[in-house]
CSV table of C-alpha atoms and ligand atoms in Angstrom, one decimal:
chain,number,residue,atom,x,y,z
A,1,MET,CA,0.0,0.0,0.0
A,2,ILE,CA,1.3,3.4,-0.9
A,3,ILE,CA,-0.2,6.9,-0.3
A,4,VAL,CA,-0.2,9.4,-3.1
A,5,ASP,CA,-1.0,13.1,-2.7
A,6,CYS,CA,-3.2,15.2,-5.1
A,7,TYR,CA,-0.2,16.0,-7.2
A,8,GLY,CA,0.7,12.4,-7.8
A,9,ARG,CA,3.5,12.3,-5.3
A,10,PRO,CA,3.9,9.1,-3.2
A,11,VAL,CA,4.8,9.7,0.4
A,12,ARG,CA,7.5,7.3,1.6
A,13,GLY,CA,9.5,9.2,4.2
A,14,LEU,CA,9.0,10.9,7.5
A,15,ARG,CA,11.2,13.6,9.0
A,16,ILE,CA,10.6,14.2,12.7
A,17,SER,CA,11.8,17.3,14.4
A,18,VAL,CA,12.5,16.2,18.0
A,19,ASN,CA,13.5,19.7,19.3
A,20,PRO,CA,12.6,23.2,18.3
A,21,SER,CA,15.2,25.2,16.4
A,22,TYR,CA,16.1,27.3,19.4
A,23,ARG,CA,17.0,24.2,21.4
A,24,CYS,CA,20.5,24.2,20.1
A,25,ASN,CA,24.0,24.7,21.5
A,26,PHE,CA,25.0,26.3,18.1
A,27,ARG,CA,24.0,29.6,16.6
A,28,CYS,CA,24.4,29.0,12.9
A,29,ILE,CA,24.2,32.2,10.9
A,30,PHE,CA,21.5,30.8,8.6
A,31,CYS,CA,19.3,29.1,11.2
A,32,HIS,CA,16.8,31.6,12.4
A,33,MET,CA,16.2,31.7,16.1
A,34,GLU,CA,16.1,35.4,16.6
A,35,GLY,CA,13.2,36.6,18.7
A,36,VAL,CA,12.2,33.2,19.7
A,37,VAL,CA,12.3,32.9,23.5
A,38,GLU,CA,12.4,29.5,25.1
A,39,SER,CA,9.6,29.3,27.6
A,40,GLY,CA,10.8,26.0,29.1
A,41,SER,CA,7.3,24.8,29.2
A,42,GLU,CA,6.7,24.3,25.5
A,43,VAL,CA,4.8,21.2,24.2
A,44,MET,CA,7.1,18.4,23.1
A,45,MET,CA,6.4,14.9,21.9
A,46,ASN,CA,7.7,12.3,24.3
A,47,PRO,CA,9.3,9.1,23.0
A,48,GLU,CA,6.1,7.0,23.4
A,49,GLU,CA,4.1,9.6,21.4
A,50,ILE,CA,6.8,9.6,18.7
A,51,GLU,CA,6.7,5.8,18.5
A,52,LYS,CA,2.9,5.8,18.4
A,53,ILE,CA,2.6,8.2,15.4
A,54,VAL,CA,5.4,6.4,13.5
A,55,LYS,CA,3.5,3.1,14.0
A,56,ILE,CA,0.4,4.7,12.5
A,57,LEU,CA,2.3,5.9,9.5
A,58,LEU,CA,3.9,2.5,9.1
A,59,LYS,CA,0.4,1.2,8.1
A,60,TYR,CA,0.8,3.5,5.0
A,61,ASN,CA,4.2,2.0,4.3
A,62,ILE,CA,6.1,5.1,5.4
A,63,ARG,CA,9.2,3.3,6.5
A,64,LYS,CA,12.0,5.8,6.2
A,65,VAL,CA,12.4,7.9,9.3
A,66,LYS,CA,14.8,10.8,9.9
A,67,LEU,CA,15.3,12.5,13.2
A,68,THR,CA,16.2,16.2,13.2
A,69,GLY,CA,15.7,19.4,15.1
A,70,GLY,CA,16.9,21.9,16.5
A,71,GLU,CA,19.6,19.7,17.8
A,72,PRO,CA,18.3,16.2,18.3
A,73,MET,CA,21.3,15.1,20.4
A,74,LEU,CA,20.4,17.6,23.1
A,75,ARG,CA,17.4,15.5,24.0
A,76,ARG,CA,18.3,13.5,27.1
A,77,ASP,CA,15.9,10.8,25.9
A,78,ILE,CA,17.3,10.5,22.4
A,79,LEU,CA,18.6,7.0,23.0
A,80,GLU,CA,15.1,5.9,24.1
A,81,ILE,CA,13.6,7.5,21.0
A,82,VAL,CA,16.0,5.6,18.7
A,83,GLU,CA,15.5,2.4,20.7
A,84,ARG,CA,11.7,2.6,20.3
A,85,LEU,CA,11.9,3.3,16.6
A,86,GLY,CA,14.8,0.8,16.1
A,87,ARG,CA,12.4,-2.0,17.1
A,88,LEU,CA,9.9,-1.1,14.4
A,89,ASP,CA,9.9,-2.6,10.9
A,90,LEU,CA,11.6,0.5,9.3
A,91,GLU,CA,13.6,0.5,6.1
A,92,ASP,CA,15.8,3.4,7.3
A,93,LEU,CA,16.4,5.2,10.5
A,94,SER,CA,18.7,8.2,10.4
A,95,MET,CA,19.5,11.5,12.1
A,96,THR,CA,20.8,14.9,11.2
A,97,THR,CA,23.0,16.4,13.9
A,98,ASN,CA,25.7,19.0,14.5
A,99,GLY,CA,27.7,16.2,16.1
A,100,THR,CA,27.1,17.0,19.7
A,101,ARG,CA,27.6,14.0,22.1
A,102,LEU,CA,28.3,11.7,19.1
A,103,ILE,CA,31.8,10.9,20.3
A,104,SER,CA,30.3,9.1,23.3
A,105,MET,CA,26.9,8.1,21.9
A,106,ALA,CA,27.6,6.9,18.3
A,107,LYS,CA,28.0,3.2,19.2
A,108,LYS,CA,25.0,3.2,21.5
A,109,LEU,CA,22.8,4.8,18.9
A,110,LYS,CA,24.0,2.3,16.3
A,111,MET,CA,23.2,-0.6,18.7
A,112,ALA,CA,19.8,0.9,19.3
A,113,GLY,CA,19.0,0.8,15.6
A,114,LEU,CA,20.2,4.1,14.1
A,115,ARG,CA,21.4,3.2,10.6
A,116,ARG,CA,23.2,6.3,9.4
A,117,VAL,CA,23.8,9.9,10.3
A,118,ASN,CA,24.1,13.3,8.6
A,119,ILE,CA,26.6,15.6,10.4
A,120,SER,CA,26.8,19.3,9.6
A,121,LEU,CA,30.3,20.4,8.7
A,122,HIS,CA,30.1,23.7,6.9
A,123,SER,CA,33.8,24.3,6.6
A,124,VAL,CA,37.1,22.5,6.9
A,125,SER,CA,38.6,25.7,8.3
A,126,SER,CA,38.3,25.6,12.1
A,127,GLU,CA,38.0,29.4,12.2
A,128,LYS,CA,35.3,29.6,9.5
A,129,TYR,CA,33.4,26.7,11.0
A,130,CYS,CA,33.2,28.4,14.4
A,131,TRP,CA,32.1,31.7,12.8
A,132,ILE,CA,29.4,30.0,10.8
A,133,THR,CA,28.1,28.0,13.7
A,134,GLY,CA,28.5,30.8,16.3
A,135,THR,CA,30.6,28.6,18.5
A,136,THR,CA,33.7,29.4,20.6
A,137,LYS,CA,36.5,27.4,22.3
A,138,SER,CA,35.5,25.2,25.2
A,139,GLY,CA,37.2,25.1,28.6
A,140,ASP,CA,39.8,22.6,27.4
A,141,GLY,CA,40.9,24.9,24.6
A,142,ARG,CA,39.4,22.8,21.9
A,143,THR,CA,37.0,24.3,19.4
A,144,ARG,CA,33.6,22.8,18.3
A,145,TYR,CA,35.3,22.1,15.0
A,146,ASP,CA,37.7,19.7,16.8
A,147,TYR,CA,34.8,18.0,18.4
A,148,THR,CA,32.9,17.7,15.2
A,149,ILE,CA,35.8,16.1,13.4
A,150,ASP,CA,36.1,13.6,16.2
A,151,ALA,CA,32.3,13.0,16.0
A,152,ILE,CA,32.6,12.2,12.3
A,153,ARG,CA,35.3,9.7,13.1
A,154,ALA,CA,33.3,8.2,15.9
A,155,ALA,CA,30.2,7.8,13.7
A,156,VAL,CA,32.3,6.1,11.0
A,157,ASP,CA,33.9,3.8,13.6
A,158,ALA,CA,30.5,2.9,15.1
A,159,GLY,CA,29.4,1.6,11.7
A,160,LEU,CA,26.9,4.3,10.9
A,161,ASN,CA,26.9,4.1,7.2
A,162,PRO,CA,27.0,6.2,5.2
A,163,VAL,CA,28.0,9.3,7.2
A,164,LYS,CA,26.8,12.3,5.2
A,165,LEU,CA,28.5,15.6,5.7
A,166,ASN,CA,25.9,18.4,5.3
A,167,VAL,CA,27.5,21.6,4.0
A,168,VAL,CA,25.3,24.7,3.5
A,169,VAL,CA,27.2,26.5,0.7
A,170,MET,CA,27.3,30.3,1.0
A,171,LYS,CA,28.6,33.0,-1.3
A,172,ASN,CA,31.9,34.5,-0.1
A,173,VAL,CA,31.9,32.3,2.9
A,174,ASN,CA,32.6,28.7,1.9
A,175,GLN,CA,31.9,28.5,-1.8
A,176,ASP,CA,35.6,28.1,-2.5
A,177,GLU,CA,36.0,25.0,-0.3
A,178,LEU,CA,34.7,22.2,-2.6
A,179,GLU,CA,38.1,20.7,-3.4
A,180,ARG,CA,39.2,20.8,0.3
A,181,LEU,CA,35.9,19.2,1.4
A,182,ILE,CA,36.3,16.5,-1.2
A,183,GLU,CA,39.8,15.8,0.0
A,184,PHE,CA,38.6,15.6,3.6
A,185,ALA,CA,35.8,13.2,2.7
A,186,SER,CA,38.3,11.0,0.8
A,187,ILE,CA,40.1,10.1,4.1
A,188,PHE,CA,37.2,7.9,5.1
A,189,GLU,CA,37.5,5.6,2.1
A,190,GLY,CA,34.0,5.6,0.7
A,191,LYS,CA,32.2,5.8,4.1
A,192,VAL,CA,31.6,9.5,4.0
A,193,ILE,CA,29.4,11.3,1.4
A,194,LEU,CA,29.6,15.0,0.9
A,195,GLN,CA,26.2,16.7,0.8
A,196,LEU,CA,26.2,20.2,-0.6
A,197,ILE,CA,23.0,22.2,0.4
A,198,GLU,CA,21.8,25.4,-1.1
A,199,LEU,CA,20.8,28.1,1.4
A,200,ILE,CA,17.1,28.3,1.9
A,201,GLU,CA,15.3,31.6,2.6
A,202,GLU,CA,13.5,31.2,5.8
A,203,GLY,CA,10.8,33.9,6.0
A,204,ALA,CA,10.6,37.4,4.7
A,205,SER,CA,12.8,38.9,7.4
A,206,ASP,CA,15.6,36.9,6.0
A,207,LYS,CA,15.6,38.5,2.6
A,208,GLU,CA,18.7,40.6,3.1
A,209,PHE,CA,20.7,37.7,4.6
A,210,PHE,CA,19.6,35.5,1.7
A,211,ASN,CA,20.5,37.9,-1.0
A,212,ARG,CA,24.0,38.4,0.6
A,213,TYR,CA,24.8,34.8,1.0
A,214,TYR,CA,22.8,32.8,-1.5
A,215,TYR,CA,24.9,30.8,-3.8
A,216,ASP,CA,23.3,28.9,-6.8
A,217,LEU,CA,24.6,25.4,-6.8
A,218,ARG,CA,23.9,24.9,-10.5
A,219,GLU,CA,27.4,26.1,-11.3
A,220,VAL,CA,28.9,23.6,-8.8
A,221,GLU,CA,26.8,20.8,-10.4
A,222,GLU,CA,28.3,21.7,-13.8
A,223,ARG,CA,31.8,21.4,-12.4
A,224,LEU,CA,30.9,18.1,-10.7
A,225,GLU,CA,29.4,16.8,-14.0
A,226,CYS,CA,32.8,17.3,-15.7
A,227,MET,CA,34.7,15.6,-12.9
A,228,ALA,CA,32.4,12.6,-12.2
A,229,VAL,CA,33.1,9.0,-13.3
A,230,LYS,CA,29.4,8.1,-12.5
A,231,ILE,CA,26.2,10.1,-11.9
A,232,VAL,CA,23.1,8.8,-10.2
A,233,THR,CA,19.8,10.6,-9.9
A,234,ARG,CA,17.9,9.8,-6.7
A,235,SER,CA,14.1,9.6,-6.7
A,236,LEU,CA,14.1,11.9,-3.6
A,237,HIS,CA,14.0,15.5,-4.9
A,238,MET,CA,15.7,14.2,-8.1
A,239,ARG,CA,19.0,14.9,-6.3
A,240,ARG,CA,22.0,14.0,-8.2
A,241,GLN,CA,25.0,12.1,-6.8
A,242,TYR,CA,28.4,12.4,-8.4
A,243,LEU,CA,31.1,9.8,-8.0
A,244,LEU,CA,34.5,11.4,-8.3
A,245,PRO,CA,37.7,9.6,-9.4
A,246,ASN,CA,39.0,9.5,-5.8
A,247,GLY,CA,36.0,7.5,-4.7
A,248,VAL,CA,34.1,10.3,-3.0
A,249,TRP,CA,30.3,10.7,-3.7
A,250,VAL,CA,29.0,14.2,-3.7
A,251,GLU,CA,25.2,14.8,-3.5
A,252,VAL,CA,23.7,18.2,-4.3
A,253,VAL,CA,20.5,19.5,-2.6
A,254,ARG,CA,19.0,22.4,-4.6
A,255,PRO,CA,15.5,23.3,-3.4
A,256,ASN,CA,15.3,27.0,-4.5
A,257,SER,CA,12.9,27.6,-7.4
A,258,ASN,CA,13.3,24.0,-8.4
A,259,TYR,CA,10.2,22.3,-9.7
A,260,GLN,CA,12.0,18.9,-9.7
A,261,PHE,CA,12.8,19.2,-6.0
A,262,CYS,CA,9.2,19.8,-5.0
A,263,MET,CA,7.6,17.4,-7.5
A,264,HIS,CA,9.8,14.6,-6.1
A,265,ASP,CA,9.5,15.4,-2.4
A,266,ASP,CA,8.3,12.2,-0.8
A,267,ARG,CA,8.5,13.2,2.8
A,268,ILE,CA,5.9,14.3,5.3
A,269,ARG,CA,7.3,16.2,8.3
A,270,ILE,CA,6.4,16.3,11.9
A,271,THR,CA,7.2,19.3,14.2
A,272,HIS,CA,8.6,18.8,17.8
A,273,ASP,CA,5.2,19.8,19.2
A,274,GLY,CA,3.3,17.2,17.3
A,275,LYS,CA,2.0,18.7,14.1
A,276,PHE,CA,2.1,17.3,10.6
A,277,LYS,CA,4.0,19.8,8.3
A,278,PRO,CA,2.9,19.1,4.7
A,279,CYS,CA,5.6,21.4,3.1
A,280,LEU,CA,9.2,22.1,4.0
A,281,MET,CA,8.9,25.7,2.9
A,282,ARG,CA,5.6,26.5,4.7
A,283,ASP,CA,4.4,26.9,8.3
A,284,ASP,CA,0.9,28.0,7.5
A,285,ASN,CA,-0.8,24.7,7.0
A,286,LEU,CA,0.3,22.5,9.9
A,287,VAL,CA,-2.1,19.8,11.2
A,288,ASP,CA,-2.0,19.3,15.0
A,289,PHE,CA,-2.3,15.7,16.1
A,290,LEU,CA,-0.6,15.7,19.5
A,291,THR,CA,-3.5,17.6,21.2
A,292,TYR,CA,-5.9,14.8,20.0
A,293,LEU,CA,-3.5,12.0,20.9
A,294,ARG,CA,-3.2,13.3,24.4
A,295,ALA,CA,-6.9,13.6,24.7
A,296,GLY,CA,-7.2,9.9,23.9
A,297,ALA,CA,-8.0,10.0,20.1
A,298,SER,CA,-8.3,6.5,18.5
A,299,GLU,CA,-5.8,5.4,15.8
A,300,GLU,CA,-8.5,5.9,13.2
A,301,GLU,CA,-8.9,9.5,14.3
A,302,LEU,CA,-5.2,10.1,14.2
A,303,GLU,CA,-5.1,8.5,10.8
A,304,LYS,CA,-7.7,11.0,9.6
A,305,LEU,CA,-5.5,13.9,10.7
A,306,PHE,CA,-2.6,12.3,8.8
A,307,LEU,CA,-4.8,12.0,5.7
A,308,LYS,CA,-5.9,15.6,6.1
A,309,ALA,CA,-2.2,16.7,6.1
A,310,ILE,CA,-1.5,14.6,3.0
A,311,LYS,CA,-4.4,16.3,1.3
A,312,LEU,CA,-2.8,19.7,2.1
A,313,ARG,CA,0.4,18.8,0.4
A,314,GLU,CA,1.2,21.0,-2.6
A,315,PRO,CA,4.6,21.4,-4.4
A,316,TYR,CA,5.8,24.8,-3.3
A,317,TYR,CA,7.5,25.3,-6.7
A,318,ARG,CA,5.5,23.7,-9.5
A,319,PRO,CA,4.7,24.2,-13.2
A,320,PRO,CA,1.9,26.8,-13.4
A,321,THR,CA,-0.2,24.6,-15.6
A,322,LEU,CA,-0.1,21.7,-13.2
A,323,LYS,CA,-3.6,20.7,-11.9
A,324,PRO,CA,-4.2,18.6,-8.8
A,325,SER,CA,-6.5,15.7,-8.7
A,326,GLU,CA,-9.6,15.9,-6.5
A,327,ASP,CA,-8.3,13.6,-3.8
A,328,ILE,CA,-5.4,11.6,-2.5
A,329,SER,CA,-5.2,8.0,-3.4
A,330,ILE,CA,-4.1,4.8,-1.6
A,331,ILE,CA,-2.9,2.2,-4.0
A,332,GLN,CA,-0.8,-0.9,-4.4
A,333,GLU,CA,2.9,-0.3,-4.9
A,334,ALA,CA,2.8,-2.4,-8.1
A,335,SER,CA,0.1,-0.3,-9.7
A,336,TYR,CA,2.0,2.9,-8.8
A,337,LYS,CA,5.1,1.6,-10.6
A,338,LYS,CA,3.0,0.8,-13.7
A,339,ARG,CA,1.8,4.4,-13.9
B,1,SAM,N1,21.0,20.8,14.3
B,1,SAM,C1,21.2,19.8,13.4
B,1,SAM,C2,22.2,20.2,12.3
B,1,SAM,O1,22.5,21.4,12.2
B,1,SAM,O2,22.7,19.4,11.6
B,1,SAM,C3,19.9,19.3,12.7
B,1,SAM,C4,18.9,20.3,12.4
B,1,SAM,S1,19.3,21.4,11.0
B,1,SAM,C5,17.9,22.4,10.9
B,1,SAM,C6,19.2,20.3,9.6
B,1,SAM,C7,20.1,20.7,8.4
B,1,SAM,O3,19.5,21.9,7.9
B,1,SAM,C8,21.5,21.0,8.8
B,1,SAM,O4,22.4,20.4,7.9
B,1,SAM,C9,21.6,22.5,8.6
B,1,SAM,O5,22.9,22.9,8.3
B,1,SAM,C10,20.6,22.8,7.5
B,1,SAM,N2,20.0,24.1,7.5
B,1,SAM,C11,19.6,24.9,8.5
B,1,SAM,N3,19.2,26.1,8.1
B,1,SAM,C12,19.3,26.1,6.8
B,1,SAM,C13,19.1,27.1,5.7
B,1,SAM,N4,18.6,28.3,6.0
B,1,SAM,N5,19.3,26.7,4.4
B,1,SAM,C14,19.8,25.5,4.1
B,1,SAM,N6,20.1,24.5,5.1
B,1,SAM,C15,19.9,24.9,6.4
B,2,SF4,FE1,20.3,25.4,13.6
B,2,SF4,FE2,21.4,22.9,13.5
B,2,SF4,FE3,22.9,25.1,13.5
B,2,SF4,FE4,21.6,24.4,15.6
B,2,SF4,S1,23.3,23.3,14.6
B,2,SF4,S2,21.8,26.5,14.9
B,2,SF4,S3,19.7,23.6,14.8
B,2,SF4,S4,21.4,24.5,11.9
């Protein structure tokens, strides 16, 4: 069984934010937390609630789960969350993190069922990394950069595979680091993939920042195309992966004004406070389920909320002539492939 939204897009993946963006020990320049004050009493899904909603989505064959945030590793119960999800019949369980606590936790997370991890490494220059992430030296004189490099090694050694390095590429900041990043990734002999991400504009207040730092990755893709010995296009977002002669894979994530990205988005997202988020780029069509779950809603009622969220899914960037169908559909995998 597979669920397909009104624009013909199957939904196969789930991205769960287990912490709000302001629950983070970093202050990345592109991650907008300004003006958001932590109340300390905000609503957060607990591990049992996360497991419950994942189980419901499993009925719809949504079997690829990614944990993210804010910083997921700042949750004291992150191991319990992974353990609970690790016991389910998932095809993939991964996490995106800034590397915090990975040095000591990578093995435990792997044992608990985490398959792979994305670690953000926006520069291979310690100074630049600290500037981008808004971090300083810790008491022992080491920088967050030093810890993140050790975290990458710990993740590889724990068998989390692949380890993807997320790099948000910015104009006049790190756009010139491609070769050095590729060289760094090559040390790990095929276990580390480089993932270059285009800066996303987050809200209107962000316009000036975006205009100053946005760097179109199309030009980088052209360079990679010339260098690559093999090119693979993933079904997710039609992202392209380039295998370079030194054995390093580079993946490019290019969401801005990209029809292909949106038309091939197969993920539904869940916010830390228990709402379905039908679109990565929008916050105005969230569907709350946690309030109902806590009030004792049945599985059927929660499923209805999920289906409501799927119905609200629209590609943010799409061809102007594209017309949606009247309703979502639930079909057999085999008949979807035949389409
Ligand atoms: N705190 C974790 C981290 O930074 O890896 C996980 C959460 S973070 C929101 C997930 C990914 O989104 C990270 O790789 C981060 O660099 C990236 N990201 C954050 N803000 C972004 C923006 N404005 N444009 C593009 N990527 C962004
Ligand atoms: Fe945002 Fe992640 Fe950076 Fe924290 S580490 S500020 S959540 S991008």
